[in-house]
Every structure is written in structure tokens, then in C-alpha cells.
PDB file of C-alpha atoms in Angstrom:
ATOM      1  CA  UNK A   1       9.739 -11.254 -14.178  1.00 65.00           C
ATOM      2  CA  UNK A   2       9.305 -15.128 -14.034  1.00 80.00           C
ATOM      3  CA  UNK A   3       6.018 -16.537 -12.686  1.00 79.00           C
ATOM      4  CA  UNK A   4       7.542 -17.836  -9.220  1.00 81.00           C
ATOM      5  CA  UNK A   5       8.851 -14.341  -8.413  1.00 83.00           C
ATOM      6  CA  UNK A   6       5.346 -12.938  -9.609  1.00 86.00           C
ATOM      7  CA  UNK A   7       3.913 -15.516  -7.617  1.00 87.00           C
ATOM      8  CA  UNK A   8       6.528 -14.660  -4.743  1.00 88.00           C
ATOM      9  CA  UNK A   9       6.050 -10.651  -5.194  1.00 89.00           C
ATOM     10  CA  UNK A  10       2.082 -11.993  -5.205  1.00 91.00           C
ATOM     11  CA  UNK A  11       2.147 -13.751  -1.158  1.00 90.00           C
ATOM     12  CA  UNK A  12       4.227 -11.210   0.360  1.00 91.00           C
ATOM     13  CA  UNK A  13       2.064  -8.273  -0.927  1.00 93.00           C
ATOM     14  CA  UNK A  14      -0.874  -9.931   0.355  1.00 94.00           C
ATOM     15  CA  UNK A  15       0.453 -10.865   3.393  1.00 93.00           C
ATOM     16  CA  UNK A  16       1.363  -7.436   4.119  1.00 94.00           C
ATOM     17  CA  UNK A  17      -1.744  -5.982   3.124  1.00 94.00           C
ATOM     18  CA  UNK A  18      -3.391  -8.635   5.412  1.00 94.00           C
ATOM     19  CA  UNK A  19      -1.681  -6.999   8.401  1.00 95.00           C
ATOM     20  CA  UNK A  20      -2.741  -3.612   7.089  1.00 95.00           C
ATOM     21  CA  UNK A  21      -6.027  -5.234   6.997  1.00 95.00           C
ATOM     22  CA  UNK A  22      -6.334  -6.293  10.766  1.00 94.00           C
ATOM     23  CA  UNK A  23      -5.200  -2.337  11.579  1.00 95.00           C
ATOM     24  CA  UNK A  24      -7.528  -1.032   9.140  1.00 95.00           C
ATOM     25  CA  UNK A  25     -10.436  -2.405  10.323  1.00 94.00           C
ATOM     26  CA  UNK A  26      -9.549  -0.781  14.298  1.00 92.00           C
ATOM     27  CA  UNK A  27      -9.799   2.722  12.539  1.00 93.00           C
ATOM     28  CA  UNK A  28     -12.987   1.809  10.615  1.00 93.00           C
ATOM     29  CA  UNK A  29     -14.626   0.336  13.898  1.00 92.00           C
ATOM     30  CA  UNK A  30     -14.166   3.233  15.842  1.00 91.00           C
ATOM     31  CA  UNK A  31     -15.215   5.567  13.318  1.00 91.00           C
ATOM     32  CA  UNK A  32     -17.906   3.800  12.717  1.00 86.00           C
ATOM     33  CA  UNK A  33     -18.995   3.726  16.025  1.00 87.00           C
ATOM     34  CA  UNK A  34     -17.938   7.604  17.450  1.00 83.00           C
ATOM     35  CA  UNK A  35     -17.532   9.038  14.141  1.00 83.00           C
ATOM     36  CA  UNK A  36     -13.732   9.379  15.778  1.00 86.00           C
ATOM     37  CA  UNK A  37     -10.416   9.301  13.885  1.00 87.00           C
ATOM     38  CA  UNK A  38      -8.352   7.427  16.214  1.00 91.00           C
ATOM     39  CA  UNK A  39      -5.206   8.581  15.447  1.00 91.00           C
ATOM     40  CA  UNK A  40      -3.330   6.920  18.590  1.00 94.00           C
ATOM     41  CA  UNK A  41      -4.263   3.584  16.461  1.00 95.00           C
ATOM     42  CA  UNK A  42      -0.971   2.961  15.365  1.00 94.00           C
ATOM     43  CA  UNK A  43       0.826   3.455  18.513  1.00 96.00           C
ATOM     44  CA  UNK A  44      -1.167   1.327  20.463  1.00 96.00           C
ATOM     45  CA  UNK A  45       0.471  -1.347  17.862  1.00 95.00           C
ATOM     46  CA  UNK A  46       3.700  -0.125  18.299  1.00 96.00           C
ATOM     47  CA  UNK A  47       3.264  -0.292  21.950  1.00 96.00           C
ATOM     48  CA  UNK A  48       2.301  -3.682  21.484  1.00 96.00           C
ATOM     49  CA  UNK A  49       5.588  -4.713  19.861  1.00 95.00           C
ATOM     50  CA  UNK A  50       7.402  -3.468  23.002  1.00 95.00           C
ATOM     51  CA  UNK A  51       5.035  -5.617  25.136  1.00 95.00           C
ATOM     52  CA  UNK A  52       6.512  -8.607  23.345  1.00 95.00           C
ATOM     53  CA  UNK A  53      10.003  -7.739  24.396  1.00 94.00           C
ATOM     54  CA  UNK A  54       9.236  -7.462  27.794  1.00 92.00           C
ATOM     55  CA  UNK A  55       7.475 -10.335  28.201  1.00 93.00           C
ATOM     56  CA  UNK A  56      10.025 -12.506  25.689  1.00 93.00           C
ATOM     57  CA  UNK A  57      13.444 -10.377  26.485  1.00 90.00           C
ATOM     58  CA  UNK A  58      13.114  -8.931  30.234  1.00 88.00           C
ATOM     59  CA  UNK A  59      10.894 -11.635  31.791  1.00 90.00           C
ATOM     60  CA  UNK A  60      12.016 -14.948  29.553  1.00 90.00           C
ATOM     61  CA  UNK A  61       8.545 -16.069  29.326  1.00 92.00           C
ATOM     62  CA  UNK A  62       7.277 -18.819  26.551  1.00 93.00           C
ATOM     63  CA  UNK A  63       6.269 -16.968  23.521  1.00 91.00           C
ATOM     64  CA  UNK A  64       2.611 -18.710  23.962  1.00 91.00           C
ATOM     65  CA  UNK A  65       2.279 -17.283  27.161  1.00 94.00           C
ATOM     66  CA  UNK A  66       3.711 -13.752  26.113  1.00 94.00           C
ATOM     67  CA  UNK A  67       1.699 -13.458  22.928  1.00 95.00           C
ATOM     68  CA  UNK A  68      -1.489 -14.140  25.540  1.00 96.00           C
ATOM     69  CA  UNK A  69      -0.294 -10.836  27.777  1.00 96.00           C
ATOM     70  CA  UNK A  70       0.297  -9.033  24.762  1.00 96.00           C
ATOM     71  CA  UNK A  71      -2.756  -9.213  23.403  1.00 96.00           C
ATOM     72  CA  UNK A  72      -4.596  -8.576  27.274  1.00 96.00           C
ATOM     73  CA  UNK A  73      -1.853  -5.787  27.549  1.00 96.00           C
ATOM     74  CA  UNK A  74      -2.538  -4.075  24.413  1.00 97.00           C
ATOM     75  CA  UNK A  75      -6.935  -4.329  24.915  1.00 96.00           C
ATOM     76  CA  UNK A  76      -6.162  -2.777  28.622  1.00 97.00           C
ATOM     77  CA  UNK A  77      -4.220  -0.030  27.409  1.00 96.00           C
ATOM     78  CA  UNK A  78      -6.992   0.624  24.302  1.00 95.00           C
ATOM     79  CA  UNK A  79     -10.051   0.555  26.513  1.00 95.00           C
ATOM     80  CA  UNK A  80      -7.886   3.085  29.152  1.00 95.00           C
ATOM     81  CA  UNK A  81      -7.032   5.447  26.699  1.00 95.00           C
ATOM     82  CA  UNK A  82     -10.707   5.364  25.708  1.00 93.00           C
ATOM     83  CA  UNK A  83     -11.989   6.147  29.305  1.00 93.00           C
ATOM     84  CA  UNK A  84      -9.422   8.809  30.058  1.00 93.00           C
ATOM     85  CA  UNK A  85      -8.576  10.507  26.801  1.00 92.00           C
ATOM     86  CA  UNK A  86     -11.925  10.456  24.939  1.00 92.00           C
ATOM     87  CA  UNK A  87     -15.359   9.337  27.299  1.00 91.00           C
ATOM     88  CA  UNK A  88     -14.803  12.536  29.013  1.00 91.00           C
ATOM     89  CA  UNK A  89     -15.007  14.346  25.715  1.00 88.00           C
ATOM     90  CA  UNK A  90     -17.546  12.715  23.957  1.00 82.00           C
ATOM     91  CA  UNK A  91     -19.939  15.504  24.113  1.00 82.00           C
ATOM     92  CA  UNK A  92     -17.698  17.870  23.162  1.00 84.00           C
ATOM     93  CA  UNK A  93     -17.352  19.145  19.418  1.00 85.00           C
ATOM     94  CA  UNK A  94     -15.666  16.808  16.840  1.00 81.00           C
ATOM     95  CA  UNK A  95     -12.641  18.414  16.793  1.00 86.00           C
ATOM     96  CA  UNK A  96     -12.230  18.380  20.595  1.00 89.00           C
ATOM     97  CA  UNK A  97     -11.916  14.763  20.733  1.00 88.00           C
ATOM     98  CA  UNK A  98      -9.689  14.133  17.577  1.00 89.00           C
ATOM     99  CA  UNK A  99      -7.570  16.658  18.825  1.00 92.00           C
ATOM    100  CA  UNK A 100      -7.301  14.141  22.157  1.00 93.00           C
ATOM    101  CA  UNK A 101      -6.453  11.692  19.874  1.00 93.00           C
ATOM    102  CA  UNK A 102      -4.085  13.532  17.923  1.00 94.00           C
ATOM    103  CA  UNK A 103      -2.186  14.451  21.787  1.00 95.00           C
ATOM    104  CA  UNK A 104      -2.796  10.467  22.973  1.00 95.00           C
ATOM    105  CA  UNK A 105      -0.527   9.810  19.804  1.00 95.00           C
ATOM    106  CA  UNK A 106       2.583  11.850  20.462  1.00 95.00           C
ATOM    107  CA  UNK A 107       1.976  10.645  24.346  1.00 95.00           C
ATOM    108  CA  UNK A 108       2.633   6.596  23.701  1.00 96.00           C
ATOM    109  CA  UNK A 109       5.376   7.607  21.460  1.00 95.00           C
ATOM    110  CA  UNK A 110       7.002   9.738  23.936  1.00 95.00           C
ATOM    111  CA  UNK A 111       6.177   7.226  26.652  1.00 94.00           C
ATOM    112  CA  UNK A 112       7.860   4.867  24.600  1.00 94.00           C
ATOM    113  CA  UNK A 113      10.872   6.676  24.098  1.00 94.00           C
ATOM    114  CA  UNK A 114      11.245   7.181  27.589  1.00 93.00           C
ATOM    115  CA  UNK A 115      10.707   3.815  29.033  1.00 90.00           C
ATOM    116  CA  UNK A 116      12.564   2.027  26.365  1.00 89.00           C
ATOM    117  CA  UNK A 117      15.278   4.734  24.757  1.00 89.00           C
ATOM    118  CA  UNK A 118      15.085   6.329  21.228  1.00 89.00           C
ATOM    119  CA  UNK A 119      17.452   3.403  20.125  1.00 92.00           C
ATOM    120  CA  UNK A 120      16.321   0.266  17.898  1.00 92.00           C
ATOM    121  CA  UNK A 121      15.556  -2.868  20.415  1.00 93.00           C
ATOM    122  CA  UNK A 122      15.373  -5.835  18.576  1.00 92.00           C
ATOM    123  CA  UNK A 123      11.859  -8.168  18.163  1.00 93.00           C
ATOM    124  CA  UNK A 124      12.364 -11.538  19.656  1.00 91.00           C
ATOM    125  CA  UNK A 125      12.348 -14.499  17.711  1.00 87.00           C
ATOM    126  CA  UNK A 126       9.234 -16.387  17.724  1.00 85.00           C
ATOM    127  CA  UNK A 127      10.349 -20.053  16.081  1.00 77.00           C
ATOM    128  CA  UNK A 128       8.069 -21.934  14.359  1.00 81.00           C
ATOM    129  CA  UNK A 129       6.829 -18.582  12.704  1.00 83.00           C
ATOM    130  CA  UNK A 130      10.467 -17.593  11.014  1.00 82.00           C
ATOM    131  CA  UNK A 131      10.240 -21.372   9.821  1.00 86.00           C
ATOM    132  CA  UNK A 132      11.199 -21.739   5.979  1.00 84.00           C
ATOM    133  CA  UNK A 133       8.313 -23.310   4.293  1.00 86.00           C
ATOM    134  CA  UNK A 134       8.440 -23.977  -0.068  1.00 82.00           C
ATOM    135  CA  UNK A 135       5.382 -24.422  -1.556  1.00 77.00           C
ATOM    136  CA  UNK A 136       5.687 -25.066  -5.818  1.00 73.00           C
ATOM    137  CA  UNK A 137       8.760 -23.609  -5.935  1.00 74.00           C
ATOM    138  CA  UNK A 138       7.708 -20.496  -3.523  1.00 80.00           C
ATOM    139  CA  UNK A 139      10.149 -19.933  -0.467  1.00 81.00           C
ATOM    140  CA  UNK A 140       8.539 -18.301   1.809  1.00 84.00           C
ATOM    141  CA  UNK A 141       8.151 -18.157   6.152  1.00 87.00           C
ATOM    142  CA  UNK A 142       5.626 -19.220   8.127  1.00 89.00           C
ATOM    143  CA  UNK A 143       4.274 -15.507   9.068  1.00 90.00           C
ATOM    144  CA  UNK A 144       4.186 -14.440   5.750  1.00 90.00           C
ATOM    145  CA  UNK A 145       2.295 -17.691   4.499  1.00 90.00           C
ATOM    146  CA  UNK A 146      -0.002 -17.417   7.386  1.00 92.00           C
ATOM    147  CA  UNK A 147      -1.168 -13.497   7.755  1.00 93.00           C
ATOM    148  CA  UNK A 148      -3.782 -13.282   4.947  1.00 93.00           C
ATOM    149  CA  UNK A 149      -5.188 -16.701   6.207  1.00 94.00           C
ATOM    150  CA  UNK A 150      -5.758 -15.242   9.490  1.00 94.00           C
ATOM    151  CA  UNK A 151      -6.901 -12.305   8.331  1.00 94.00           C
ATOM    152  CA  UNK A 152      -9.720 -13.542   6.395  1.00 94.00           C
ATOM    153  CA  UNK A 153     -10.684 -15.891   9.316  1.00 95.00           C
ATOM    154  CA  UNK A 154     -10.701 -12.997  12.016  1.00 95.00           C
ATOM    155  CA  UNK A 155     -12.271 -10.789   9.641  1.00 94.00           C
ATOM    156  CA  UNK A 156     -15.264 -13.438   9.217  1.00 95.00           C
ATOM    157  CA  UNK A 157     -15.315 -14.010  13.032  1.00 95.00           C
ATOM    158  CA  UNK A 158     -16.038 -10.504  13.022  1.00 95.00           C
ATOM    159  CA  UNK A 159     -18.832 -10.130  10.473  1.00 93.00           C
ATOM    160  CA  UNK A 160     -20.545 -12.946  11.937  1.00 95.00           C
ATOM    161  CA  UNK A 161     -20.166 -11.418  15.542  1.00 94.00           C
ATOM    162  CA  UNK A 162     -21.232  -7.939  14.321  1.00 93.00           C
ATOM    163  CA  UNK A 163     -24.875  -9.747  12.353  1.00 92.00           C
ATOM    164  CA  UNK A 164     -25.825 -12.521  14.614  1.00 92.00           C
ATOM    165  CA  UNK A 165     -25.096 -11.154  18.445  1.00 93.00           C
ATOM    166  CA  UNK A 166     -26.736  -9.096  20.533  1.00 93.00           C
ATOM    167  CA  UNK A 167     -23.855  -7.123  20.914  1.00 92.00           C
ATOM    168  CA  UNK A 168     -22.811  -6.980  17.425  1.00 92.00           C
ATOM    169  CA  UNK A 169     -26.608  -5.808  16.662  1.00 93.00           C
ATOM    170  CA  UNK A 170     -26.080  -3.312  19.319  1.00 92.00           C
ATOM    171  CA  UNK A 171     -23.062  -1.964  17.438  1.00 92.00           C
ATOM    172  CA  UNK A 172     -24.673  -1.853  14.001  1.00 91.00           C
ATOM    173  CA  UNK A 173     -27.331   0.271  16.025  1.00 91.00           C
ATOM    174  CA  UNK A 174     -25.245   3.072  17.551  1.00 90.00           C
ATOM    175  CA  UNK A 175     -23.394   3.407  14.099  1.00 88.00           C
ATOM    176  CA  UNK A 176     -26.338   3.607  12.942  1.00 86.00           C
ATOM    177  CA  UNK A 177     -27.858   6.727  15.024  1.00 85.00           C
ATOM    178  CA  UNK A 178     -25.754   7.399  18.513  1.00 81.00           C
ATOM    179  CA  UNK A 179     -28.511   9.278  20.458  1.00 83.00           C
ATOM    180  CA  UNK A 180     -31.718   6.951  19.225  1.00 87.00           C
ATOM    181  CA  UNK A 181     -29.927   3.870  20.224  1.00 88.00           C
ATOM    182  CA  UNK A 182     -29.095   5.477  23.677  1.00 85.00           C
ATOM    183  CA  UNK A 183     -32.733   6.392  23.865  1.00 84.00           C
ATOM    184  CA  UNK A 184     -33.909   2.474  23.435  1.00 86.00           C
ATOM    185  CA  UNK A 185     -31.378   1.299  26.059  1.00 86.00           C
ATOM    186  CA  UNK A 186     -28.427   0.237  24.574  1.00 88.00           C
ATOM    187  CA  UNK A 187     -25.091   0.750  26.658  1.00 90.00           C
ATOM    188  CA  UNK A 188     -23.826   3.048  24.990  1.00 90.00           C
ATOM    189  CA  UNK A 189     -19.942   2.548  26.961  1.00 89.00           C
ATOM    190  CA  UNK A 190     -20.528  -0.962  27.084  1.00 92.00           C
ATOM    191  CA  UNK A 191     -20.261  -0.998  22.873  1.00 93.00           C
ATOM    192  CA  UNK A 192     -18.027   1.493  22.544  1.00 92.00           C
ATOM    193  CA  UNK A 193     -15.739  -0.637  25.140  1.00 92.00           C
ATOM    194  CA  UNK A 194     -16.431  -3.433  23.403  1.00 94.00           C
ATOM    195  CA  UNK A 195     -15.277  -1.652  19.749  1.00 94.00           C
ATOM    196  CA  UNK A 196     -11.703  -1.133  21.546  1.00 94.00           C
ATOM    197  CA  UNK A 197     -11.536  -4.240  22.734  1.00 95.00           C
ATOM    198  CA  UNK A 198     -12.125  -5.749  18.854  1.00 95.00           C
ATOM    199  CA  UNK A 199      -9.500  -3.115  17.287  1.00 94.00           C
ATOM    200  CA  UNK A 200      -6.596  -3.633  19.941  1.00 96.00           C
ATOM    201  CA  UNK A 201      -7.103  -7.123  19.813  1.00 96.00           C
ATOM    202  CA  UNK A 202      -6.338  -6.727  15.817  1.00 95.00           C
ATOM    203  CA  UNK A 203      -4.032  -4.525  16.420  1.00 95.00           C
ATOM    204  CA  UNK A 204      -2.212  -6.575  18.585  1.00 96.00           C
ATOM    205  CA  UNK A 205      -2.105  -9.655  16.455  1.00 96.00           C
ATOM    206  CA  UNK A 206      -1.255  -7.218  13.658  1.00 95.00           C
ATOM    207  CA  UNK A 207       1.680  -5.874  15.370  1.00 95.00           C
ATOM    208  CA  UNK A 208       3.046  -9.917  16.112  1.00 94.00           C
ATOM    209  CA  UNK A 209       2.625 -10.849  12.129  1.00 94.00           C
ATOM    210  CA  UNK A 210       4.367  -7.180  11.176  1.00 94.00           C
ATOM    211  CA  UNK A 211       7.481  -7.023  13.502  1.00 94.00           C
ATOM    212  CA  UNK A 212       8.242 -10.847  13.508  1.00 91.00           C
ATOM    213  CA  UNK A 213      10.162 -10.846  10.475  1.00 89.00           C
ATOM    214  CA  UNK A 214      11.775  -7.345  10.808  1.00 87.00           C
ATOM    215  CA  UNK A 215      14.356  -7.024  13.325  1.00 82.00           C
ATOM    216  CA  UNK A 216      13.979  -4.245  15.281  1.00 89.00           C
ATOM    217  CA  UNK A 217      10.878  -2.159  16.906  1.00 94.00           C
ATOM    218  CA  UNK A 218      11.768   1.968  17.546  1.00 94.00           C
ATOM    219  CA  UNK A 219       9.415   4.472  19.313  1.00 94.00           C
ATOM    220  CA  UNK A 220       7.875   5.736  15.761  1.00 93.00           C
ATOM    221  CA  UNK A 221       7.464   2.449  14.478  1.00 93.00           C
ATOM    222  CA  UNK A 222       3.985   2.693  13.919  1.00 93.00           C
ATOM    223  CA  UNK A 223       3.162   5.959  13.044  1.00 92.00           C
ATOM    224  CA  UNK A 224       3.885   4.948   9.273  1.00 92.00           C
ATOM    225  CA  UNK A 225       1.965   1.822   9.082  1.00 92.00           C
ATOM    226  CA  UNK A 226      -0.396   3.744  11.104  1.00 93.00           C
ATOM    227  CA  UNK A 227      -1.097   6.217   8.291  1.00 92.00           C
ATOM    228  CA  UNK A 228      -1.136   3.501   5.419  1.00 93.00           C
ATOM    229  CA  UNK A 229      -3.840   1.502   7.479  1.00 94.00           C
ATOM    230  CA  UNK A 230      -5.839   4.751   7.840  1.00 93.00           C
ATOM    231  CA  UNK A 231      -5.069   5.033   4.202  1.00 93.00           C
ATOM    232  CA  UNK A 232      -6.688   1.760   3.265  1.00 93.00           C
ATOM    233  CA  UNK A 233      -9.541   2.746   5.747  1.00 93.00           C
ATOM    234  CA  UNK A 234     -10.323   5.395   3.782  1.00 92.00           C
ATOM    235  CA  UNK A 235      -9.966   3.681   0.549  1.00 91.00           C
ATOM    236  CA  UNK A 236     -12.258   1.630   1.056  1.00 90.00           C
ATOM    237  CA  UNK A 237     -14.606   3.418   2.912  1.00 89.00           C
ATOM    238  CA  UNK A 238     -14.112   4.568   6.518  1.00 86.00           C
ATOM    239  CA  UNK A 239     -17.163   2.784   8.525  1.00 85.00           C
ATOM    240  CA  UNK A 240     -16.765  -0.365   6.025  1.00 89.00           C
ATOM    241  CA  UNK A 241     -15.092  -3.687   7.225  1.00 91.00           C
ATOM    242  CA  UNK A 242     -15.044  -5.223   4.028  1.00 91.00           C
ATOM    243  CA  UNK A 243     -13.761  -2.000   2.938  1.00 92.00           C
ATOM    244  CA  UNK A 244     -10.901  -1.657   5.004  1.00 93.00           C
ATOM    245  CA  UNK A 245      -9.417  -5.422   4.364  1.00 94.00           C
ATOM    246  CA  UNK A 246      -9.818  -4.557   0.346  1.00 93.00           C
ATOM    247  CA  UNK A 247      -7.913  -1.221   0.965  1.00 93.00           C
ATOM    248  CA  UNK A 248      -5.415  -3.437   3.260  1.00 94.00           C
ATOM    249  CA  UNK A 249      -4.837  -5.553   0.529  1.00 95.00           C
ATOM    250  CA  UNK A 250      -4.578  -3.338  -2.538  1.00 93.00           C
ATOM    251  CA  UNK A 251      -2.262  -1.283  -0.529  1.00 94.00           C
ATOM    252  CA  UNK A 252       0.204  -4.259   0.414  1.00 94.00           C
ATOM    253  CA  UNK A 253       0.125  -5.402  -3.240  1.00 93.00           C
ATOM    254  CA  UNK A 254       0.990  -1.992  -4.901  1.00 92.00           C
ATOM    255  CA  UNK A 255       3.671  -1.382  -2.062  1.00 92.00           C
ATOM    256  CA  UNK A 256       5.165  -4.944  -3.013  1.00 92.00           C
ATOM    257  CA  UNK A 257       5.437  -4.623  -6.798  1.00 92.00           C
ATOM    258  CA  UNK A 258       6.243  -0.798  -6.653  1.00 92.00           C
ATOM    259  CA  UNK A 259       9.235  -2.567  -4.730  1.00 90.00           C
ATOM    260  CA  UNK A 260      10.047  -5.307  -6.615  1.00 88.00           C
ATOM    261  CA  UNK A 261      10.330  -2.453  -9.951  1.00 86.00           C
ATOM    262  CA  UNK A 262      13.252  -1.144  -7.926  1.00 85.00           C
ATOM    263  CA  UNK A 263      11.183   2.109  -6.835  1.00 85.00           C
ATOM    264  CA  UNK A 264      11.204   1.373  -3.042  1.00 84.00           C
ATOM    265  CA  UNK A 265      11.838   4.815  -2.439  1.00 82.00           C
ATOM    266  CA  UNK A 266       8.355   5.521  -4.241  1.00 85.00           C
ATOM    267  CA  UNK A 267       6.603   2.910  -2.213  1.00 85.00           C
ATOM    268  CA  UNK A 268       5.118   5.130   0.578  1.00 86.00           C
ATOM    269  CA  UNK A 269       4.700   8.087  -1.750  1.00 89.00           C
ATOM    270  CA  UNK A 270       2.284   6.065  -4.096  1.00 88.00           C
ATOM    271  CA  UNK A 271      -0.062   5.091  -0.464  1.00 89.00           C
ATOM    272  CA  UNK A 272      -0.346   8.948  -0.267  1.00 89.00           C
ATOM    273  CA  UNK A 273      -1.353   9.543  -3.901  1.00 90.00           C
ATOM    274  CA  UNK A 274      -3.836   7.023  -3.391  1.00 87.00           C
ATOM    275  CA  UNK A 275      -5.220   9.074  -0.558  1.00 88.00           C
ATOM    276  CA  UNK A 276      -5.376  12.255  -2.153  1.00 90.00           C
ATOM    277  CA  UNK A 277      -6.939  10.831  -5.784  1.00 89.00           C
ATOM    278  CA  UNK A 278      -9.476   8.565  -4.038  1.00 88.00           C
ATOM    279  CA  UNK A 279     -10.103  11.370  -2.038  1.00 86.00           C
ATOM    280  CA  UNK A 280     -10.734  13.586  -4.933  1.00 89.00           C
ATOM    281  CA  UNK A 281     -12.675  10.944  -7.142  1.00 88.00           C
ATOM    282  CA  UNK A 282     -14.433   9.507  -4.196  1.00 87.00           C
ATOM    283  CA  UNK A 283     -14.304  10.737  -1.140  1.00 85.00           C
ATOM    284  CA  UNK A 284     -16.660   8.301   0.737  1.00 86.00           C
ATOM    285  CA  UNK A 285     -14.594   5.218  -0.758  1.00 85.00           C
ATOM    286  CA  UNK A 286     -14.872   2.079  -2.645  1.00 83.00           C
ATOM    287  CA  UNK A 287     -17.733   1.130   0.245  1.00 82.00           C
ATOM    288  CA  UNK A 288     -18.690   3.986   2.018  1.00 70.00           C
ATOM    289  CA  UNK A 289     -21.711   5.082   2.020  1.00 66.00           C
ATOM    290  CA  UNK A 290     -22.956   9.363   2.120  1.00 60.00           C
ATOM    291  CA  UNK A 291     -23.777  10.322   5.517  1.00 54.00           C
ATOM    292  CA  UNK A 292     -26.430  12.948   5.896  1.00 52.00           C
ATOM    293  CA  UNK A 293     -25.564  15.036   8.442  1.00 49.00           C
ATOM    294  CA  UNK A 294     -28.832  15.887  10.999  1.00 46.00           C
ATOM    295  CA  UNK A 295     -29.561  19.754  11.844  1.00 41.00           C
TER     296      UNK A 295
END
């Protein structure tokens, strides 16, 4: 392998694991935050690929205006899932509401597949980010150059927001201890509102960077990249936001140069092995942290 395809291999691994990133850190927020496995996660970004044909395909709109309703499209649908589907449960044991998640999952794809057919519809184009750019020798497009760039920028928006707001202390708070922080008058639905808002927002902007340069979006789209984002959660420590962009990342690499060996068909097999040893060697990941349960 020459240098420039190393470096090549090197930009498109981290720019996918920069999209795995933005979903990762949707799983880790919520869990953090309800102690909730949000399995309907990846749907909501699949359902936020078919929101860009609508608006692009069906209604003709600009792509800057249809990238703005996607991402208010996809943030309505996340908060309403989380009034209808899990508020209501919320006192109810664990496995109550992750089973609601678990049914909210095969819902949007099935929802999907009615409104929009089983069959392939293809992702509009978005120019300037299919653009060829060559950097040193690299060729590469403009999506693929910019995803980890965003996705270290959002990711510090984030980190600031969460340390030095009032509503990011409030979050660290109710991850923290759920009932105390209800006790001391924090809105408890006003954070956990807000938390939605913050993952769908990723997700959303995730789900632009990931089906721009593929060519078609299918009701079960995202229940793969779903799984490898809940993967790199895990990783690196469900609950950690640093922790989910390092699992993002180490997960886009290793799927990148597994493929570039000429073992794509191991690619997705090798994200599961990762679960299962990490979860065996480490169970709280890279950054997670023991939680002692109260009795």
C-alpha cells in the first residue's frame, strides 16, 4: 500500500467514523440522561434521509432550505416519539420503556415502507458537497473532506454547552441523580426535551454527510449504522461524549482498512466482535465510568 492510498484509506475512515460519531453521541445522551437505550435512534436518521427527498425530489425546494426542514423535521419527530412512546413510561420498569423503544423502531421502519415503498429511492444530489477536491495528491469530495471537521466542531459546541449553561448544568445534574435533581427544581421534561432535540439534530446532520455520497436510501437503511453507532457508544463508554466520537472513529477506521484488505464482507462482522470483546474485557468502556446502583 503506497502512502497516498494509506493516506486516502486514512480520510475516508475518519470521515465515516465522524458520522458514526454525530449518531453515537444521540445514544450516549439519552442514556445518559434516562438510563434508556434508544433503539429507534437509527431510524429517526433514516427517516431523516427520506425527509430530504421530499423536500429536494417531491417539493423542488433549494437544498439550503430543505436541509433547514430536515433538520426541524427530524427534532419534531424525536421530541414526539419521546412524549408519546416513552414520557408515559418513564416510571415504569427499565425494561418497559426499552421495550417501547425496541416497538418505536420496527414502527418508523414500517411507516417508512409504507409511505415510500420497500424499493430503493435515490438521495438527491446536493452540489457543492459531491465536488471533487485534491489535496497532496488525495482525491477526495467535499462531504468526505468535511465530516470529521464538523464533527469535532459540533462535538465542542456541545461540551461547551453541556459545562458552561444553565441548561447544560441542568443535564449533567439529572445524569447525575434523576430524582435529587427533580427534588431541587430542575425540569425534569424540559432536559430530557432538550437531550432529543441535541441527538436528532446530530442525527440529522449525520444522516445528510452519510447518504450524500451513496445513492440510494431504503426503509432499513439505518438499522445497520444504527447498531455500529450503538457499538461505538458502548465502546467508548455509554454516558461518555468523548467516548462515543473515539468509538465513532476507531470504528470508521477499522471498517475502512478491513475494506481496503479486500475483506469487505468481514467489515460489519469485526464492529460486532468489538462489541462482544470490549464487552467482555470492559464492559463499562474505554470512558465509562461504574454505576452503583441505589437500593
Amino acid at each position: 500500500m503506497t502512502a497516498t492510498a494509506f493516506l486516502q484509506y486514512c480520510l475516508t475512515g475518519i470521515s465515516i467514523g465522524g458520522i458514526y460519531a454525530l449518531i453515537a453521541i444521540g445514544y450516549t445522551m439519552v442514556y445518559g440522561i434516562l438510563r434508556l437505550i434508544n433503539f429507534a435512534h437509527g431510524d429517526i436518521f433514516m427517516m431523516a434521509a427520506y425527509f430530504m427527498i421530499f423536500a429536494m425530489v417531491d417539493f423542488a425546494l433549494p437544498w439550503y432550505v430543505s436541509i433547514i426542514l430536515v433538520l426541524g423535521a427530524t427534532i419534531l419527530l424525536g421530541v414526539l416519539i419521546e412524549k408519546v412512546a416513552y414520557k408515559p413510561l418513564r416510571s415504569s420498569p427499565r425494561m418497559s420503556i426499552m421495550i417501547s423503544a425496541i416497538g418505536v423502531s420496527y414502527l418508523l421502519q414500517n411507516l417508512a415502507t409504507y409511505l415510500f415503498s420497500a424499493l430503493p429511492k435515490g438521495y438527491p444530489t446536493i452540489g457543492f458537497l459531491t465536488k471533487t477536491i485534491t489535496i497532496g495528491g488525495i482525491s477526495t469530495s467535499v462531504v468526505t473532506f468535511i465530516t470529521p471537521i464538523l464533527t469535532l466542531i459540533f462535538v465542542f459546541a456541545l461540551l461547551q454547552l453541556i459545562n458552561h449553561t444553565k441548561i447544560g448544568m441542568a443535564m449533567r445534574a439529572v445524569s447525575k441523580d434523576f430524582e435529587t435533581s427533580q427534588l431541587m427544581g430542575i425540569k425534569i421534561n424540559r432536559v430530557i426535551s432538550f437531550t432529543f432535540v441535541i441527538g436528532c439534530f446530530l442525527a440529522a446532520v449525520g444522516s445528510i454527510l452519510y447518504f450524500t455520497p451513496r445513492p440510494s436510501v431504503y426503509p432499513l437503511a439505518g438499522s445497520l449504522p444504527g447498531l455500529k453507532c450503538f457499538i461505538a457508544a458502548v465502546f467508548g463508554g455509554i454516558g461518555s461524549i468523548p467516548g462515543a466520537v473515539v468509538g465513532g472513529f476507531v470504528i470508521g477506521l477499522s471498517e475502512t482498512f478491513i475494506k481496503a484488505a479486500g475483506y469487505s464482507e468481514f467489515s460489519d462482522v469485526f464492529t460486532f466482535i468489538l462489541l462482544i470483546v470490549i464487552l467482555l474485557f470492559k464492559p463499562t468502556g474505554l470512558f465509562g465510568e461504574k454505576i452503583t446502583e441505589k437500593v
